Coordinates of C-alpha atoms and ligand atoms in Angstrom, one line a residue:
X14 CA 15.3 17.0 22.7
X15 CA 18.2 18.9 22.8
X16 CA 20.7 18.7 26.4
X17 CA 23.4 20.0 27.8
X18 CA 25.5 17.7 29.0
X19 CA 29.3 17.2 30.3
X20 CA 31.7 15.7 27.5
X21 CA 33.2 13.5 30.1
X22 CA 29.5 11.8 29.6
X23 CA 29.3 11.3 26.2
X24 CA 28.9 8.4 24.1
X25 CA 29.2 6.9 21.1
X26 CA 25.9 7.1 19.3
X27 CA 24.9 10.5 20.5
X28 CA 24.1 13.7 18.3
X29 CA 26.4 16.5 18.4
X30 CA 24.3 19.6 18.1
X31 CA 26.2 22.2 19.5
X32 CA 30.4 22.9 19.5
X33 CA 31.3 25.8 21.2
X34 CA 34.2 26.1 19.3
X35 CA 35.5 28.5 16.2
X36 CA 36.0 26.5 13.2
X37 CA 39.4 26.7 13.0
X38 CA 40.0 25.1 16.4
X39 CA 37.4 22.6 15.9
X40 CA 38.9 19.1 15.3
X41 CA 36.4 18.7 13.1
X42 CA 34.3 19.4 9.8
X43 CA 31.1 20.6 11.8
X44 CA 29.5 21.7 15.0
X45 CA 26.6 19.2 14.4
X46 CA 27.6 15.5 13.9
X47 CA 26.9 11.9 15.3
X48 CA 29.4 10.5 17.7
X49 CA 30.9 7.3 15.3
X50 CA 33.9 6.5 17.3
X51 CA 35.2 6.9 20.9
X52 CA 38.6 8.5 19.1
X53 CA 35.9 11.1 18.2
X54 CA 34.8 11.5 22.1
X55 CA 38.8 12.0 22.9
X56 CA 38.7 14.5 20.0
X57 CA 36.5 16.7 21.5
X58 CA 38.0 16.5 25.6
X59 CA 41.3 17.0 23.9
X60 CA 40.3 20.6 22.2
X61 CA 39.6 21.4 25.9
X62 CA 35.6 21.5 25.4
X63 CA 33.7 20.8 28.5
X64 CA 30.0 21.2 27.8
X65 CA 28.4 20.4 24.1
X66 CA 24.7 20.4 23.6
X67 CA 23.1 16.8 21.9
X68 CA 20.5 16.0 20.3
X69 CA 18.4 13.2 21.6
X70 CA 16.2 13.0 18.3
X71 CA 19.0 12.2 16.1
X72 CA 21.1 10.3 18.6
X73 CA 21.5 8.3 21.3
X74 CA 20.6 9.9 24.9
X75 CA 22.8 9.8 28.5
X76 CA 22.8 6.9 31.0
X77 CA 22.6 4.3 27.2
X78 CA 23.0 0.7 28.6
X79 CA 25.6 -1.6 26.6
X80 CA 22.7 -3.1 24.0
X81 CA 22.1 0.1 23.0
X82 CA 25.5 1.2 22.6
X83 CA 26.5 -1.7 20.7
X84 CA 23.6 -1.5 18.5
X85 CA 24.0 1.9 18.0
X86 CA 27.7 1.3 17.2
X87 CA 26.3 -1.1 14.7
X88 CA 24.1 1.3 12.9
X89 CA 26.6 3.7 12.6
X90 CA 28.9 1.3 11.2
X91 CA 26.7 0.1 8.8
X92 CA 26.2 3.1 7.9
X93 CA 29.4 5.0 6.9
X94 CA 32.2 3.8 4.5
X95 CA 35.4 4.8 3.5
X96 CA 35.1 7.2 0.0
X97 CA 36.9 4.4 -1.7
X98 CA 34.3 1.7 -0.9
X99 CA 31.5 4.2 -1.8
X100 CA 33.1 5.1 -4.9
X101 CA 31.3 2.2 -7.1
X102 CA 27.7 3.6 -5.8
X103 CA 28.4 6.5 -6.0
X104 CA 29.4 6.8 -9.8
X105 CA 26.4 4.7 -10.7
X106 CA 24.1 7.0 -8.5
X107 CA 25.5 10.5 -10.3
X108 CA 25.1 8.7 -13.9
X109 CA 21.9 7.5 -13.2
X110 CA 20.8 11.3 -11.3
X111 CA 22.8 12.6 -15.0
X112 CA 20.9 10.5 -17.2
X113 CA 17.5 11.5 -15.2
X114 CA 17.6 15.1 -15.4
X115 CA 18.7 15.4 -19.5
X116 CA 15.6 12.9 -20.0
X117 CA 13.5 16.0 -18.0
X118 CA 14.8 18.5 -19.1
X119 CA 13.7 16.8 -22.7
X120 CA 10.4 16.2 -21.9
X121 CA 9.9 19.8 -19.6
X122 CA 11.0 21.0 -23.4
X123 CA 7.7 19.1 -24.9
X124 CA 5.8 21.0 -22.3
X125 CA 5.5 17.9 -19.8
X126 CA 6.1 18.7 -15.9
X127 CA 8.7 16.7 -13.6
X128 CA 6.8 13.7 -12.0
X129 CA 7.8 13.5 -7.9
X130 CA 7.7 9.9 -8.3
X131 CA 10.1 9.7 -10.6
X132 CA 12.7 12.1 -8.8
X133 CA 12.5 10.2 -5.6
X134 CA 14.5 6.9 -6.2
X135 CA 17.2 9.4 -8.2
X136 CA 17.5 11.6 -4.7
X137 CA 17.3 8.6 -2.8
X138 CA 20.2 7.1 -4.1
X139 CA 22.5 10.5 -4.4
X140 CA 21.3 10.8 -0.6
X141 CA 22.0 7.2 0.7
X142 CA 25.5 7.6 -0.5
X143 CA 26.1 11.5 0.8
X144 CA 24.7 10.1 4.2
X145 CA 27.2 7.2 3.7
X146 CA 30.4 9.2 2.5
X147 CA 29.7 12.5 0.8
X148 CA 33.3 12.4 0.2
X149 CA 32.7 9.9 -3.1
X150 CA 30.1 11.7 -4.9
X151 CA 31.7 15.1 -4.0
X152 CA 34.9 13.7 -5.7
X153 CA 32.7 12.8 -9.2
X154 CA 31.6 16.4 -9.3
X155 CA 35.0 17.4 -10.1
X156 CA 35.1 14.9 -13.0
X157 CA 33.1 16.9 -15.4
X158 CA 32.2 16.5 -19.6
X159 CA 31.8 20.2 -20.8
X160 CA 29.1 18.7 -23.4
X161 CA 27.0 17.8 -20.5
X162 CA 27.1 20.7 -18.7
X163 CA 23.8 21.7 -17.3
X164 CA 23.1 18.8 -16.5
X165 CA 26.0 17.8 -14.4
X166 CA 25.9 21.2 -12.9
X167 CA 22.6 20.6 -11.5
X168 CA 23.6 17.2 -10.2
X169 CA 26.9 18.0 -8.6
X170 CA 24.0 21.3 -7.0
X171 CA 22.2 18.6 -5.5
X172 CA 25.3 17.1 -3.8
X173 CA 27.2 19.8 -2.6
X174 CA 23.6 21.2 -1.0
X175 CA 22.9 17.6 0.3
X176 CA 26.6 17.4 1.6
X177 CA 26.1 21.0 2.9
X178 CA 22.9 20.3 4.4
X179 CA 24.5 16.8 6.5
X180 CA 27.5 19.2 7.6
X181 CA 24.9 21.5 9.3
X182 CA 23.3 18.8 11.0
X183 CA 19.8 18.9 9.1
X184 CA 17.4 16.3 9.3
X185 CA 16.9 13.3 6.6
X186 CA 13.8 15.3 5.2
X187 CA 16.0 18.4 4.8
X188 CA 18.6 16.9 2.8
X189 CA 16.4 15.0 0.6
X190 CA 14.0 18.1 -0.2
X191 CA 17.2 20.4 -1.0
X192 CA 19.3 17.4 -3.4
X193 CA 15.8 17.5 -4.7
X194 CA 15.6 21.2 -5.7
X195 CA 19.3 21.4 -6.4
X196 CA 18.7 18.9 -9.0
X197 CA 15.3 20.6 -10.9
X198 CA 17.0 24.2 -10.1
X199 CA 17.9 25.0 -13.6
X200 CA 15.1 23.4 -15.6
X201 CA 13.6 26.8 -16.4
X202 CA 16.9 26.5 -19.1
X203 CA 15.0 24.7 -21.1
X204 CA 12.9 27.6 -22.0
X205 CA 16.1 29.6 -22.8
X206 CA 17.6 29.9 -26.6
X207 CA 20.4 27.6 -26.9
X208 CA 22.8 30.3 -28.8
X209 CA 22.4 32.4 -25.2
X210 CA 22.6 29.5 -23.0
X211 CA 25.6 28.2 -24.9
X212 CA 27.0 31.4 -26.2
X213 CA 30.7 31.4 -25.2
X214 CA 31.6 34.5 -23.7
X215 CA 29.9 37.4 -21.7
X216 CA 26.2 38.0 -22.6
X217 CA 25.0 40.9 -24.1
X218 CA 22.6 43.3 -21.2
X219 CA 19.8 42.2 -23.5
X220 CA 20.8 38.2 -23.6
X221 CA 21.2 38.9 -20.1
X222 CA 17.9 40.0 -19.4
X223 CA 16.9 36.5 -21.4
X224 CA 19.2 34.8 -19.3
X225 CA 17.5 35.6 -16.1
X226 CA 14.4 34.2 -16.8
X227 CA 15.1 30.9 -16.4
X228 CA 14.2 31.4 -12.8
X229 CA 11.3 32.5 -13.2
X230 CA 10.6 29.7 -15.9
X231 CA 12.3 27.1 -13.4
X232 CA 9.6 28.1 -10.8
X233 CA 6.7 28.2 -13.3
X234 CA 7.9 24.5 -14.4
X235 CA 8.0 23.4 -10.6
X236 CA 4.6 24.5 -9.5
X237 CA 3.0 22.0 -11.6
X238 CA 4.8 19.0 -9.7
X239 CA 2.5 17.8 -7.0
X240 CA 3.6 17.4 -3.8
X241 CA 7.4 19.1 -4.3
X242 CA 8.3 20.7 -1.1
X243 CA 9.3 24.5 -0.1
X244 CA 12.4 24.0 0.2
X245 CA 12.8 22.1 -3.0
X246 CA 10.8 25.3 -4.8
X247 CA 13.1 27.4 -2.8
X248 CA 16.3 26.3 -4.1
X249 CA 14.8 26.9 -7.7
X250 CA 13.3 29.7 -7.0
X251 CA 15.9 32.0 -5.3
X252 CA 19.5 30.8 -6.2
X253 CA 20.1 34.1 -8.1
X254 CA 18.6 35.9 -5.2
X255 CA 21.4 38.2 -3.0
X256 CA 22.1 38.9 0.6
X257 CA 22.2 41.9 -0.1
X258 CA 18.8 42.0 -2.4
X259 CA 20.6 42.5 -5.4
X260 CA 20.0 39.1 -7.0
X261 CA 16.9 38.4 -9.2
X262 CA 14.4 37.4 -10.0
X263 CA 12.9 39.7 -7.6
X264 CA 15.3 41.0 -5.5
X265 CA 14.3 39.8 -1.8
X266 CA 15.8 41.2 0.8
X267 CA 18.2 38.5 3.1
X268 CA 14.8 38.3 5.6
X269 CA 12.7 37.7 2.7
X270 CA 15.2 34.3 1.2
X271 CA 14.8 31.4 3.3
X272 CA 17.7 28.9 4.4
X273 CA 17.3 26.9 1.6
X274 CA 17.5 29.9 -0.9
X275 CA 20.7 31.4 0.7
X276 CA 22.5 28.5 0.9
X277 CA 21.5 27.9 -2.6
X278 CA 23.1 30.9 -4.0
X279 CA 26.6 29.9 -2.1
X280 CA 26.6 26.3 -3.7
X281 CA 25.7 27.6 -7.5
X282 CA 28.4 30.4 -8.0
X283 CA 31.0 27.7 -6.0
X284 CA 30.0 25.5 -8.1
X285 CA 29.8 27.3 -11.4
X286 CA 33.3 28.4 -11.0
X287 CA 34.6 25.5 -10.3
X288 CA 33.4 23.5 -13.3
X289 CA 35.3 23.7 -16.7
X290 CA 33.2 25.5 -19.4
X291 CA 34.2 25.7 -23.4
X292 CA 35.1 28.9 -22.9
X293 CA 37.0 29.0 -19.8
X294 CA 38.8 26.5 -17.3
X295 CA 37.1 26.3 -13.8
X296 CA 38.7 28.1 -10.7
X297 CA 40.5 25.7 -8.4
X298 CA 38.5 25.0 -5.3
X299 CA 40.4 27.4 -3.1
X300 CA 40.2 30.1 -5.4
X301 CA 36.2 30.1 -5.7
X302 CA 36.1 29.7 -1.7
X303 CA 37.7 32.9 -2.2
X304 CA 35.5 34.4 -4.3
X305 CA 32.8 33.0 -1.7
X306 CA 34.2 35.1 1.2
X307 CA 34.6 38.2 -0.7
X308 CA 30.9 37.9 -1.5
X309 CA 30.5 37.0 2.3
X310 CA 27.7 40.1 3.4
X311 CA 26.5 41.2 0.0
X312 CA 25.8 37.9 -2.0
X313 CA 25.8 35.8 0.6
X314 CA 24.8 34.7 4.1
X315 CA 28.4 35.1 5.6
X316 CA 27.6 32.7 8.5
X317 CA 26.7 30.0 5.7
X318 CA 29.5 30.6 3.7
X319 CA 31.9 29.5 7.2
X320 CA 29.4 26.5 7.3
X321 CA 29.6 25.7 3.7
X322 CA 33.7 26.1 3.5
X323 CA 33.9 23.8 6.8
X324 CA 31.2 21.0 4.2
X325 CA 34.0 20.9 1.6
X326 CA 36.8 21.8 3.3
X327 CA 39.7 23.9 2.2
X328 CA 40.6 21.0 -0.1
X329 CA 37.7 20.0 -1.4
X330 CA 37.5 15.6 -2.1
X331 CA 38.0 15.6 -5.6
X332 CA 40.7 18.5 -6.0
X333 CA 44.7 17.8 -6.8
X334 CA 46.8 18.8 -4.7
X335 CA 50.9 19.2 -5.4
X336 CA 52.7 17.7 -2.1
X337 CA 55.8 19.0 -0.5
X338 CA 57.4 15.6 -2.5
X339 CA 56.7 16.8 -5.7
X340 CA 54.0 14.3 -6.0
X341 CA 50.6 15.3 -7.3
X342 CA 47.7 13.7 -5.5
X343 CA 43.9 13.4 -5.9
X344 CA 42.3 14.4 -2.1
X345 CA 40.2 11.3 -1.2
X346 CA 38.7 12.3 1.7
X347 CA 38.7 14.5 4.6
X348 CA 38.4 13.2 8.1
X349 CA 39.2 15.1 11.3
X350 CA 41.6 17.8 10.0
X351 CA 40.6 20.0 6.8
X352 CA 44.1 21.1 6.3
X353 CA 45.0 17.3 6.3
X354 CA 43.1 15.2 4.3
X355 CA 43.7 11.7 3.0
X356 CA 45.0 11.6 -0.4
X357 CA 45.8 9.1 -3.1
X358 CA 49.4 10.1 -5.2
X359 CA 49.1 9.4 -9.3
X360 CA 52.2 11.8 -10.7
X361 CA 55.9 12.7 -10.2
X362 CA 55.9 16.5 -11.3
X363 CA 59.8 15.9 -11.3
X364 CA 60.1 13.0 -13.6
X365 CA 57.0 13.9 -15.0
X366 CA 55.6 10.6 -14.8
X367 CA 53.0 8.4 -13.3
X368 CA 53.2 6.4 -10.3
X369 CA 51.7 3.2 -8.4
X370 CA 48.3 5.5 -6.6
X371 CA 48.9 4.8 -2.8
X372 CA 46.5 6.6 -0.2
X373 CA 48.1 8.7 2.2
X374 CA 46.5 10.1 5.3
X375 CA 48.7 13.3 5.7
X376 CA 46.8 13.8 9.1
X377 CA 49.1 10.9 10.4
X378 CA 52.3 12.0 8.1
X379 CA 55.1 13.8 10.0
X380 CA 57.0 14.9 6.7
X381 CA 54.1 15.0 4.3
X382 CA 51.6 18.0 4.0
X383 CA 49.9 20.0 1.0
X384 CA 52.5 22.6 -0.6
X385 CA 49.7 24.0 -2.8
X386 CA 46.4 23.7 -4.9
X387 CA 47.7 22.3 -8.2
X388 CA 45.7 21.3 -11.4
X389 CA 45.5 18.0 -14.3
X390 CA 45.9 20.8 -17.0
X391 CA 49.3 22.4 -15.0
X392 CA 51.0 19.0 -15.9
X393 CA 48.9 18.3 -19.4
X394 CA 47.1 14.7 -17.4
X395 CA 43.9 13.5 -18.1
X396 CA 41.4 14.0 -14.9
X397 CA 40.3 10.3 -13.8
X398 CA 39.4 8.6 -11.2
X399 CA 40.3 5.3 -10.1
Ligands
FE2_22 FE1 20.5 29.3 -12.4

C-alpha cells in the first residue's frame, strides 16, 4: 500500500517510493529505494523534504515496534555488501551467465530453443548479486574480451537493465524477467551470416537490411520457450524499436513499446558504445550518456533516460577516472553522491607508474574530486580488476 507520510516518521526498513525532489538535488541515486540506514533518514530531512510517499509492500510500515526494526535492520544488512566483498560472486556469476548464453546461442544454431529452466539459476545468480551490490557486476561489464563480444554484450544487457530496473524501484519479478530478456535479446544473431555480424566497419543498406532481422529471428527463437514472460519477450522483441517510431522491426509508435521495450533501447546503444569492438574503441561512459540525452525524445523515453543516467551515475562503477592528483582511479562504487563516488587509485600519470590501490571515498575528501573521465588506453595500461 502506498502512504503518505511525514519524514520526521520514518524508519529504517521502509520503502521509499516517492522523492519529490529533481535528481540533481536528490542525495541520492533514485526516488524509489529501501531505507538501509538512519544516516539515510538524515539524508533526506537534510535536503529539506517534508513528505515522501512509501511503500508498505516492499517495506516496513509506520508505528514498527523495535523487533521489527531490528529484524528488518538485519535483513537489510544481510542483504547488501560493499562492491568489493561482492566482487568474488559477482565475477563467478558473469562467467557462468557468459559461458551460458555462447552454449545457447550454439545449440539455438542446431535449431534447439532456450530451456526456462536452464536460464533461471543463471538470472538468479546475476540478480542476487545486483540486489546485493549492482556496483560489482556493473564494474565487470566494463572488463570486456572483444572475441566474446555478443555474448558479453548480452550479459552486461541483462545487468545494466536489472541495475536499471532496482534503481526504479521495480519489484523482484520485474528485475528477474527483464535480466532474463536482456540476456536472450540478441539470440536471433545466431541466424545472421558471420561476415555481416562480424564485418568491421559500416554495413552495406543491403547487410543492413540482413542485420535487422535478428529481431525478428530473436522473437521467433523466444516464442518457443515455454513459460518466458512479456517483459522478457519485450526486451527482445523491441530494443531497436524508437520513441519516435523510427526503430524496427516494426516501427511502434512510443504508446505501442512497453516499459520494458523502452528502457531496453536506452541500455543497448549505452551499452553498445561503450564496449570496445575490433574496429573501434568504446565511448567513455560520459560520452555515451551523452549520446543518450541527445537521443532523449526521438530514440528514447527521455524521462527513462534521467532514470537510467541517475542507475549508473555520471561515473559509471567500472569507469577510470583521472583525479585532481594526477592519480588515475578505477570508480568502485557510488553511494549517496553521483558526482562523488568511492574510488580505488592504481596509476601515477606523472611518474607514469603504478601504485599501492587504496579506496578513496571522494564524498568524504575535502581536496580530492574527479578532474575528468580518463581511459587504460590514454596511459597504454592493461584494464584489470583487482
Ligand atoms: Fe540487437
Amino acid at each position: 500500500m502506498i502512504k503518505k507520510i511525514a519524514t520526521d516518521q520514518l524508519q529504517v526498513g521502509m520503502y521509499i517510493n516517492h522523492l519529490v525532489v529533481g535528481w540533481l538535488n536528490n542525495p541520492f541515486t533514485s526516488t524509489k529505494f529501501l531505507l538501509k540506514s538512519k544516516n539515510d533518514i538524515s539524508k533526506i530531512r537534510d535536503a529539506g523534504i517534508k513528505w515522501v510517499e512509501i511503500d508498505t509492500t516492499k517495506g516496513s510500515g509506520v508505528s514498527l515496534d523495535k523487533t521489527v526494526q531490528s529484524k528488518a535492520e538485519a535483513s537489510v544488512k544481510q542483504q547488501t555488501k560493499s562492491a568489493k566483498e561482492e566482487l568474488e560472486s559477482a565475477k563467478v556469476a558473469f562467467e557462468d551467465a557468459r559461458q551460458f548464453i555462447s552454449g545457447v546461442m550454439n545449440s539455438a544454431k542446431m535449431g534447439q530453443c532456450v530451456e526456462l529452466e536452464q536460464v533461471e539459476p543463471v538470472i538468479r545468480k546475476l540478480s542476487e548479486s545486483v540486489l546485493r551490490n549492482e556496483n560489482a557486476l556493473l564494474g565487470l561489464t566494463h572488463i570486456r574480451n572483444m572475441d566474446y563480444y555478443t555474448f558479453e554484450h548480452s550479459v552486461s544487457f541483462s545487468v545494466l537493465m536489472m541495475s536499471f530496473a532496482k534503481g526504479m524501484g521495480k519489484s523482484d519479478e520485474f528485475i528477474c524477467a527483464v535480466g532474463v530478456g536482456g540476456l536472450l535479446h540478441d539470440i536471433g544473431k545466431t541466424i545472421t551470416p558471420d561476415h555481416i555480424l562480424n564485418k568491421p566497419g559500416k554495413l552495406t543498406p543491403e547487410e543492413f537490411v540482413i542485420m535487422k532481422e535478428h529481431v525478428v529471428h530473436s522473437r521467433i527463437i523466444l516464442e518457443k520457450t515455454e513459460g518466458l514472460s512479456q517483459i522478457s519477450m519485450d526486451v527482445a522483441a523491441m530494443h531497436h524499436e524508437k520513441y519516435d517510431g523510427n526503430g524496427y522491426p516494426l516501427g511502434l509508435d512510443k504508446d505501442q513499446i512497453s516499459l520494458a521495450g523502452q528502457m531496453s533501447a536506452i541500455v543497448d546503444v549505452y551499452d553498445a558504445l561503450t564496449a570496445d569492438r575490433c574496429y573501434h574503441k568504446g565511448k567513455k561512459p560520459s560520452e555515451a550518456i551523452q549520446f543518450l540525452l541527445k537521443g532523449s525524445g526521438s530514440h528514447f523515453n527521455p524521462q527513462l533516460v534521467q532514470q537510467f543516467i541517475q542507475s549508473v551515475g555520471i561515473y559509471p562503477a567500472g569507469s577510470i577516472v583521472l583525479l585532481n592528483n594526477d592519480y588515475l582511479a578505477t570508480v568502485i562504487e557510488i553511494k549517496d553522491n553521483m558526482l562523488k563516488p568511492i574510488v580505488e587509485i592504481f596509476f601515477n600519470t606523472k611518474t607514469k607508474q603504478h601504485v599501492q590501490t587504496e579506496l578513496i571515498d571522494l564524498s568524504t575528501s575535502t581536496d580530492l574530486k574527479v578532474k575528468n573521465v580518463d581511459s587504460y588506453a590514454n596511459w597504454n595500461i592493461k584494464p584489470s580488476i583487482a
